[in-house]
Coordinates of C-alpha atoms in Angstrom, one line a residue:
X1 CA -20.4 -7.5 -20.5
X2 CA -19.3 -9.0 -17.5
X3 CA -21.2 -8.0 -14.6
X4 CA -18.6 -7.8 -11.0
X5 CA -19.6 -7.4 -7.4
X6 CA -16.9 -4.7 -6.3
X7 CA -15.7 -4.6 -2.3
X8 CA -15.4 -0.8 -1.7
X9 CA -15.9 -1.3 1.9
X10 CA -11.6 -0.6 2.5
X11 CA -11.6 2.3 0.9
X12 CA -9.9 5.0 3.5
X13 CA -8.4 2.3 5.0
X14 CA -4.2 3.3 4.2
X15 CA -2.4 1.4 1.3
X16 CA -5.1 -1.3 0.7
X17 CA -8.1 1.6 0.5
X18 CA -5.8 3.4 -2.5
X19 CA -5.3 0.1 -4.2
X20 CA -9.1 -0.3 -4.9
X21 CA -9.8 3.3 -5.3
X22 CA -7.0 3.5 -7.8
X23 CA -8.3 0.0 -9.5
X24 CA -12.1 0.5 -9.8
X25 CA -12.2 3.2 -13.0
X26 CA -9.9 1.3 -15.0
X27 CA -12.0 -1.7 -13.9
X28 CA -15.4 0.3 -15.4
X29 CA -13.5 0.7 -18.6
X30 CA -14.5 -3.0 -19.5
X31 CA -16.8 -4.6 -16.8
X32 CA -20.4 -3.2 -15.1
X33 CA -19.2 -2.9 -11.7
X34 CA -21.7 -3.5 -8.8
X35 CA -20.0 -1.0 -5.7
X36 CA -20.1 -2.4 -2.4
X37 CA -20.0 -0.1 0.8
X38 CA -20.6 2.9 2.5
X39 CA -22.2 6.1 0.3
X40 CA -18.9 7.7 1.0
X41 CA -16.6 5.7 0.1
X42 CA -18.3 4.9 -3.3
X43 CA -19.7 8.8 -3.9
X44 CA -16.8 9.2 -6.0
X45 CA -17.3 6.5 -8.6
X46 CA -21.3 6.5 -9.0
X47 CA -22.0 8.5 -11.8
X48 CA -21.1 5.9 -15.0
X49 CA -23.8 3.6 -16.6
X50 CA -22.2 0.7 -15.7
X51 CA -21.8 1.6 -12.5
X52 CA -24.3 0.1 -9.6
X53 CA -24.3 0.9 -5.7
X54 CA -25.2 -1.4 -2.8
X55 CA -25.1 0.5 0.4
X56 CA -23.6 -1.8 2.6
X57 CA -21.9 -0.6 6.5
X58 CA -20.9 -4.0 7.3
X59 CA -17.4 -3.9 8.8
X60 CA -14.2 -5.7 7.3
X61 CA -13.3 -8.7 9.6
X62 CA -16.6 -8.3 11.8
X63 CA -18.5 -11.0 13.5
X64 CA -21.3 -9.6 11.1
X65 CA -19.1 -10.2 7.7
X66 CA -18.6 -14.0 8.8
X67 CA -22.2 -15.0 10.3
X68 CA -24.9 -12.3 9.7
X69 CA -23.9 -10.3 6.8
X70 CA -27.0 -8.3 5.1
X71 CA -29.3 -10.9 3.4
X72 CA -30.3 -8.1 0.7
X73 CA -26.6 -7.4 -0.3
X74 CA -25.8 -11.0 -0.7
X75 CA -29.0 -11.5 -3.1
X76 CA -27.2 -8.3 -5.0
X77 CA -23.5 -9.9 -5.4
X78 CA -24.8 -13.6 -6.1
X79 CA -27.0 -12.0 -9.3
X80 CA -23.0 -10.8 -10.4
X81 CA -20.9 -12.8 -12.2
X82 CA -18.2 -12.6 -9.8
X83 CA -17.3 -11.0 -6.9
X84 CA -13.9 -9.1 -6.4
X85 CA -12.4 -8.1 -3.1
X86 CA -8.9 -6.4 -2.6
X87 CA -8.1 -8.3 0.6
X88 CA -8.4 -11.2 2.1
X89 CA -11.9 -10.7 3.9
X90 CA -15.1 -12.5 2.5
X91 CA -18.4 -12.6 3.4
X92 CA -20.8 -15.2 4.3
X93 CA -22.8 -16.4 2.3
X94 CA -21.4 -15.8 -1.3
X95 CA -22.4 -18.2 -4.0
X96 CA -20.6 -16.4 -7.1
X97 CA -17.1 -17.0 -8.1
X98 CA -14.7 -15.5 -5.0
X99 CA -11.6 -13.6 -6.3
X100 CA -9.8 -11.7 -3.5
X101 CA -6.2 -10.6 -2.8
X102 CA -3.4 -11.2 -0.5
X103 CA -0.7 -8.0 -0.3
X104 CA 1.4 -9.7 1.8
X105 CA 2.1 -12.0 4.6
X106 CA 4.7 -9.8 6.8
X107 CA 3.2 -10.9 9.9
X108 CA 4.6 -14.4 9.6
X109 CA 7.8 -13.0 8.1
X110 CA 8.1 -10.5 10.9
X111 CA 6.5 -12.4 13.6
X112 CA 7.0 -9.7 16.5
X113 CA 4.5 -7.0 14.5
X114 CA 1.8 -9.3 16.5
X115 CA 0.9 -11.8 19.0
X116 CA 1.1 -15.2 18.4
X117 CA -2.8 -15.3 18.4
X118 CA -3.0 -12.5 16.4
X119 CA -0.8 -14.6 13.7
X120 CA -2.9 -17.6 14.5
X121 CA -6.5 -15.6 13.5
X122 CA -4.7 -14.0 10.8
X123 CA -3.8 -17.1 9.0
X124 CA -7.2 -18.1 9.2
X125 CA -8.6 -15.2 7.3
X126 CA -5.5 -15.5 4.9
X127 CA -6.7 -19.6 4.3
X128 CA -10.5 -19.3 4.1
X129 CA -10.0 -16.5 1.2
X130 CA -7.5 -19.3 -0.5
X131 CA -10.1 -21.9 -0.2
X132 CA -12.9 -19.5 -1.0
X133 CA -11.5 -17.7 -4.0
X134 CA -10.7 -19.3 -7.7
X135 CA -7.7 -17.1 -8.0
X136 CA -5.5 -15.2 -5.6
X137 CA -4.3 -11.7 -6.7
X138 CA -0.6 -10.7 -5.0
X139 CA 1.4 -7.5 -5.6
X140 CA 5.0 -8.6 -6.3
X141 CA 7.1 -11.8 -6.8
X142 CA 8.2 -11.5 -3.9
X143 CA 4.9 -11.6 -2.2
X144 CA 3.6 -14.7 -4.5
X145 CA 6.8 -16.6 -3.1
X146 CA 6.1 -15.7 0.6
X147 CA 2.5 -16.9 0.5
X148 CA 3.3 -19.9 -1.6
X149 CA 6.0 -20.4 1.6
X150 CA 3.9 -19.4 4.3
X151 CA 0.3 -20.9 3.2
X152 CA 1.2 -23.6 0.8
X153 CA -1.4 -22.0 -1.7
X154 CA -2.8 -24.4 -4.4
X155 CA -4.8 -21.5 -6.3
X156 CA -3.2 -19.9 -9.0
X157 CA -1.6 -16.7 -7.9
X158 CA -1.6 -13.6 -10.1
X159 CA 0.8 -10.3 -9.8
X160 CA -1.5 -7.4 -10.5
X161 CA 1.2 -4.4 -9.2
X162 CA 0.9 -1.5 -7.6
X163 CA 0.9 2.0 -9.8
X164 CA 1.3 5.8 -9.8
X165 CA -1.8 7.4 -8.0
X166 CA -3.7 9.5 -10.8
X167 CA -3.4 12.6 -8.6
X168 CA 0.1 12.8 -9.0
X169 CA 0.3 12.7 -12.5
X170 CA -1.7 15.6 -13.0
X171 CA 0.6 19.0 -13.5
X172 CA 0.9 21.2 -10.9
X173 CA -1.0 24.7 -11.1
X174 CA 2.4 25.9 -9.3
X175 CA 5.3 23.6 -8.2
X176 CA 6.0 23.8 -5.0
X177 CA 9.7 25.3 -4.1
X178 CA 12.2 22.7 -3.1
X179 CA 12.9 22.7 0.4
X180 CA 15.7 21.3 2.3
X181 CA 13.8 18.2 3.9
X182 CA 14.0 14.7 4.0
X183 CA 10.5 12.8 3.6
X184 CA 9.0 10.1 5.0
X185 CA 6.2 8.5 4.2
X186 CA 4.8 5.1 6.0
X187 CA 3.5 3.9 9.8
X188 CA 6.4 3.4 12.4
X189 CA 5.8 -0.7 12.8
X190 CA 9.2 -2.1 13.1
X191 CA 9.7 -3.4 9.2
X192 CA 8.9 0.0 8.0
X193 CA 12.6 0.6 9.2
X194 CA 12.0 4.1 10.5
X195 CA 14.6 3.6 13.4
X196 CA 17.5 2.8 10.9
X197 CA 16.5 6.3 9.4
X198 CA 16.2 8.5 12.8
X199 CA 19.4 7.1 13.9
X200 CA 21.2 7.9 10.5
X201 CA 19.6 11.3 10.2
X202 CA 20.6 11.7 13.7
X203 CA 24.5 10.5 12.0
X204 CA 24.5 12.3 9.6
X205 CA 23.2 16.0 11.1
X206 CA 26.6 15.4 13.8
X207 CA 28.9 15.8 10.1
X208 CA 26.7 18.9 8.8
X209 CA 23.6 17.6 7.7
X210 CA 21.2 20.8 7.5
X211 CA 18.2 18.8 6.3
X212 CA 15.2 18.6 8.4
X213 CA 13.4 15.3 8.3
X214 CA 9.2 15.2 7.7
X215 CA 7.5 12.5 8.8
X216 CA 4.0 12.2 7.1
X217 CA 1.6 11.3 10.1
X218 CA 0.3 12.4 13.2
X219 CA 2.7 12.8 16.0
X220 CA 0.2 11.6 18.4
X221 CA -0.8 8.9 17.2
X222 CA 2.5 7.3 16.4
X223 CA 2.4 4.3 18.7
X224 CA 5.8 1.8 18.3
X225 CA 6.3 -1.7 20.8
X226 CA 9.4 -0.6 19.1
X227 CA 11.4 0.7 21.9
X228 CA 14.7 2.4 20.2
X229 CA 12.1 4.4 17.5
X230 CA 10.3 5.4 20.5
X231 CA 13.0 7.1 22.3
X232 CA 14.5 8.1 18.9
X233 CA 11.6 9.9 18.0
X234 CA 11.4 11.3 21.9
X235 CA 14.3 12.7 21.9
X236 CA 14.1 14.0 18.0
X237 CA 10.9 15.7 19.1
X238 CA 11.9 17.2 22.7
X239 CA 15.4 18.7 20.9
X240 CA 12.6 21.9 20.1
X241 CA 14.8 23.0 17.1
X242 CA 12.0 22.1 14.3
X243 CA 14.3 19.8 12.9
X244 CA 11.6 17.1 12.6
X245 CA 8.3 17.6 11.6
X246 CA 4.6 15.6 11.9
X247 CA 2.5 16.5 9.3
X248 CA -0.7 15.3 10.9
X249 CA -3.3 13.9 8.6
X250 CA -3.2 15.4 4.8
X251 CA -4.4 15.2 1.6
X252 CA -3.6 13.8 -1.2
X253 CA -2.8 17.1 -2.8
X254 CA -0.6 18.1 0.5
X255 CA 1.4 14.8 -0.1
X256 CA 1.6 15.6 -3.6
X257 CA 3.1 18.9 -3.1
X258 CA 5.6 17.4 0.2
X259 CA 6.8 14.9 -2.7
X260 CA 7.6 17.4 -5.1
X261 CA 9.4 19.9 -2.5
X262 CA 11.2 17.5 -0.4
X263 CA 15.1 17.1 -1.2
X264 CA 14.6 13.4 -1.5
X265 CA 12.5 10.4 0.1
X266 CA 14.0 7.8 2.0
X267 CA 12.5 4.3 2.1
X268 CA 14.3 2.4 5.0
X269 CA 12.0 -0.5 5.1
X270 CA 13.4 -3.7 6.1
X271 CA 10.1 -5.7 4.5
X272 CA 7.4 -4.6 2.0
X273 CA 5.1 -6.7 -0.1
X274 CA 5.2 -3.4 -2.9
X275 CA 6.6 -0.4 -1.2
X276 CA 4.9 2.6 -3.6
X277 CA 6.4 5.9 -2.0
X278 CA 9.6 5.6 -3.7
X279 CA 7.5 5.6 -7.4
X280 CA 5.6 8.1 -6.0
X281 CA 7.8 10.2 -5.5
X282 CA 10.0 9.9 -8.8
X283 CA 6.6 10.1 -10.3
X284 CA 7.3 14.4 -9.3
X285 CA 10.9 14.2 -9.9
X286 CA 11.8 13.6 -6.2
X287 CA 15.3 11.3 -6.0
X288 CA 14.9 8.4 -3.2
X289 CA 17.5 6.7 -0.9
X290 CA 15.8 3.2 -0.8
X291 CA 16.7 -0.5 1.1
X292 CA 18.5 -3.0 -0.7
X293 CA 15.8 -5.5 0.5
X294 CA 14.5 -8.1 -1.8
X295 CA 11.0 -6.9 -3.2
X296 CA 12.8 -3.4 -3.8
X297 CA 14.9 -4.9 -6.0
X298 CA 12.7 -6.7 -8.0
X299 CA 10.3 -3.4 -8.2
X300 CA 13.0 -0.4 -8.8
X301 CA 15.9 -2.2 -10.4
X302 CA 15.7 0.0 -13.7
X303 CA 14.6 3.1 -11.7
X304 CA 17.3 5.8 -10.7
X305 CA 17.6 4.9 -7.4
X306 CA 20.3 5.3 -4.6
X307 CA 20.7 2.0 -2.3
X308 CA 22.0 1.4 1.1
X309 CA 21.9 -1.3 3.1
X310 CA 19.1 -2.6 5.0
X311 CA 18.8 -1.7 8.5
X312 CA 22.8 0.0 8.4
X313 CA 22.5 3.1 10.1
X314 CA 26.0 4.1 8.7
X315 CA 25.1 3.1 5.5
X316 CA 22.3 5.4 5.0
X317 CA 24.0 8.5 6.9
X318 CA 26.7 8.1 4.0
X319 CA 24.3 7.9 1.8
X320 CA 22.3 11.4 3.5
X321 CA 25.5 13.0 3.3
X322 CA 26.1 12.3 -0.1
X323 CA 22.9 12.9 -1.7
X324 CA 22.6 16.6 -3.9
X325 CA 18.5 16.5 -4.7
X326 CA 18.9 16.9 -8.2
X327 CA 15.5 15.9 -10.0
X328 CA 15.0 12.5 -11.9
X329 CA 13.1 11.6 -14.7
X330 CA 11.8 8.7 -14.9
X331 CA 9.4 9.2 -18.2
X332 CA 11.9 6.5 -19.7
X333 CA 11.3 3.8 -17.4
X334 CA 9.1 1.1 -18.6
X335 CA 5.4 1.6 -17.5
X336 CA 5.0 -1.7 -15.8
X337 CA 3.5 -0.1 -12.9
X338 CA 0.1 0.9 -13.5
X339 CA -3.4 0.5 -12.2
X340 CA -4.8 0.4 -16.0
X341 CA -2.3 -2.6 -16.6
X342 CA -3.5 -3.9 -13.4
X343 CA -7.3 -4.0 -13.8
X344 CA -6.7 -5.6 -17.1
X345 CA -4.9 -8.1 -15.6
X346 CA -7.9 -8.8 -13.2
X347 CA -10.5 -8.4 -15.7
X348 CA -9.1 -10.9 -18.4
X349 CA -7.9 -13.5 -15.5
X350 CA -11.4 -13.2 -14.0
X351 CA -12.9 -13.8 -17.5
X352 CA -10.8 -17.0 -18.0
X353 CA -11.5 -18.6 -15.1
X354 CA -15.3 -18.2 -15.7

């Protein structure tokens, strides 16, 4: 069986830390796993036979990863077959086959998220892991075309997509009550798109909109270069009327049940490399209000969605105005998007190549 060195070490860090956590029991299905990182981030998946743990607190993207990283751990992944990372950050000193993965590359797409030497130090992370790994795991089309544009990648580059969180799929012991909100779910960088939304919202609530609008995150820690979502949000949250909400920091479970009671979801992004809320949310019967932007279409085309135009705040107000909140079902819908499908997707392509 093969035997594969596991980075845990971004588990708990957003989108990226799901991916793995989400990836890694399907993963054990087929392959001894050796569990890099903290005891906490791993506690969950140690208690399989083919499971191993090597404590490691080495951060992601340190001085430590690139020149002084842990001579014991290395002696641990080089006596793998391989060694799998879900991002683009690889240790020193690796001697095993290198398979790592690139999301996306929206910081040379959207090149004011960052500095110009933040793009620069970025693209030399993003190139060592091409150089380093055999084969370069991506999310969507979209994304394989953007790093093939951007990076001019000569490794072969594999789509393992995103999936529906194994939490969500579980019943609930009582559904939640549908409220009349509108849902949120992302950061407030610039692509996500959450200006286009405040300002519809804002639109639509001057013809009779009644719906409040939840954003999941913390209020305080919301920090935008964007100006207009700054003073959007500002004034949304000095009107004093409870008509937008922070959820702070919340489960899994609390999303779970925000997904199931909001009225709909509305993903406004203007650039995603996958874009999982929207799936998430149908997953509980939630409708969504999504962007017509590229990777969306490629991704939902089949699903029940309602489009509007990217970044058109009138667009999406009609759209707000217009929607009624009736459930969808989306148990007919192809199953392409799954972790399971995924992991077997890494598994076999990591087999070949070795």
């Amino acid at each position: 069986m093969l035997k594969l060195a596991v980075d845990c070490r971004m588990i708990g860090s957003g989108g990226i830390g799901s991916y793995i956590s989400e990836i890694i029991p399907h993963l054990l299905h087929d392959a001894t796993c050796m569990l890099i990182g903290t005891h906490e981030q791993c506690m969950d998946f140690v208690r399989m036979d083919n499971e191993e743990f090597c404590f490691c607190d080495i951060k992601p993207f340190s001085a430590k990863e690139l020149f002084s990283f842990p001579r014991d751990v290395l002696e641990k992944i080089n006596a793998c077959d391989a060694y799998y990372t879900p991002y683009c950050n690889i240790p020193a000193g690796i001697t095993v086959p290198v398979f790592s993965t690139i999301h996306d590359v929206v910081f040379f797409d959207v090149p004011d998220l960052t500095s110009a030497a933040g793009r620069f130090v970025r693209r030399q992370f993003y190139k060592r892991a091409i150089n380093a790994s055999k084969v370069i795991f991506t999310v969507s089309n979209f994304s394989k075309e953007r790093i093939l544009h951007h990076l001019h990648c000569k490794k072969p580059l594999v789509i393992t997509y995103n999936g529906v969180p194994k939490y969500l799929t579980t019943p609930f012991d009582v559904r939640p009550q549908k409220a009349d909100e509108i849902l949120f779910v992302g950061n407030i960088k610039k692509h996500k798109g959450l200006s286009t939304l405040l300002d519809a919202w804002k639109k639509a609530r001057s013809q009779g909109l009644t719906s409040r609008l939840v954003i999941v995150g913390n209020a305080d820690n919301f920090r935008t270069k964007d100006q207009k979502t700054a003073a959007l949000l500002d004034e949304a949250k000095n009107a004093g009327d409870g008509s937008l909400v922070f959820t702070g920091r919340i489960s899994n479970e609390e999303l779970k049940a925000l997904y199931a009671r909001a009225k709909l979801l509305v993903q406004p992004s203007l650039y995603e490399g996958f874009g999982i809320p929207p799936l998430e949310a149908m997953t509980v019967g939630t409708p969504v209000i999504i962007s017509d932007i590229p990777v969306f279409k490629e991704i939902y085309q089949a699903y029940p969605v309602t489009w509007f135009e990217a970044g058109n705040a009138e667009s999406l107000a009609e759209k707000l105005l217009k929607a009624d909140g009736k459930s969808v079902d989306i148990t007919t819908v192809s199953t392409a998007f799954s972790y399971k499908k995924s992991a077997a997707i890494i598994l076999k392509t990591i087999e070949e190549a070795l």
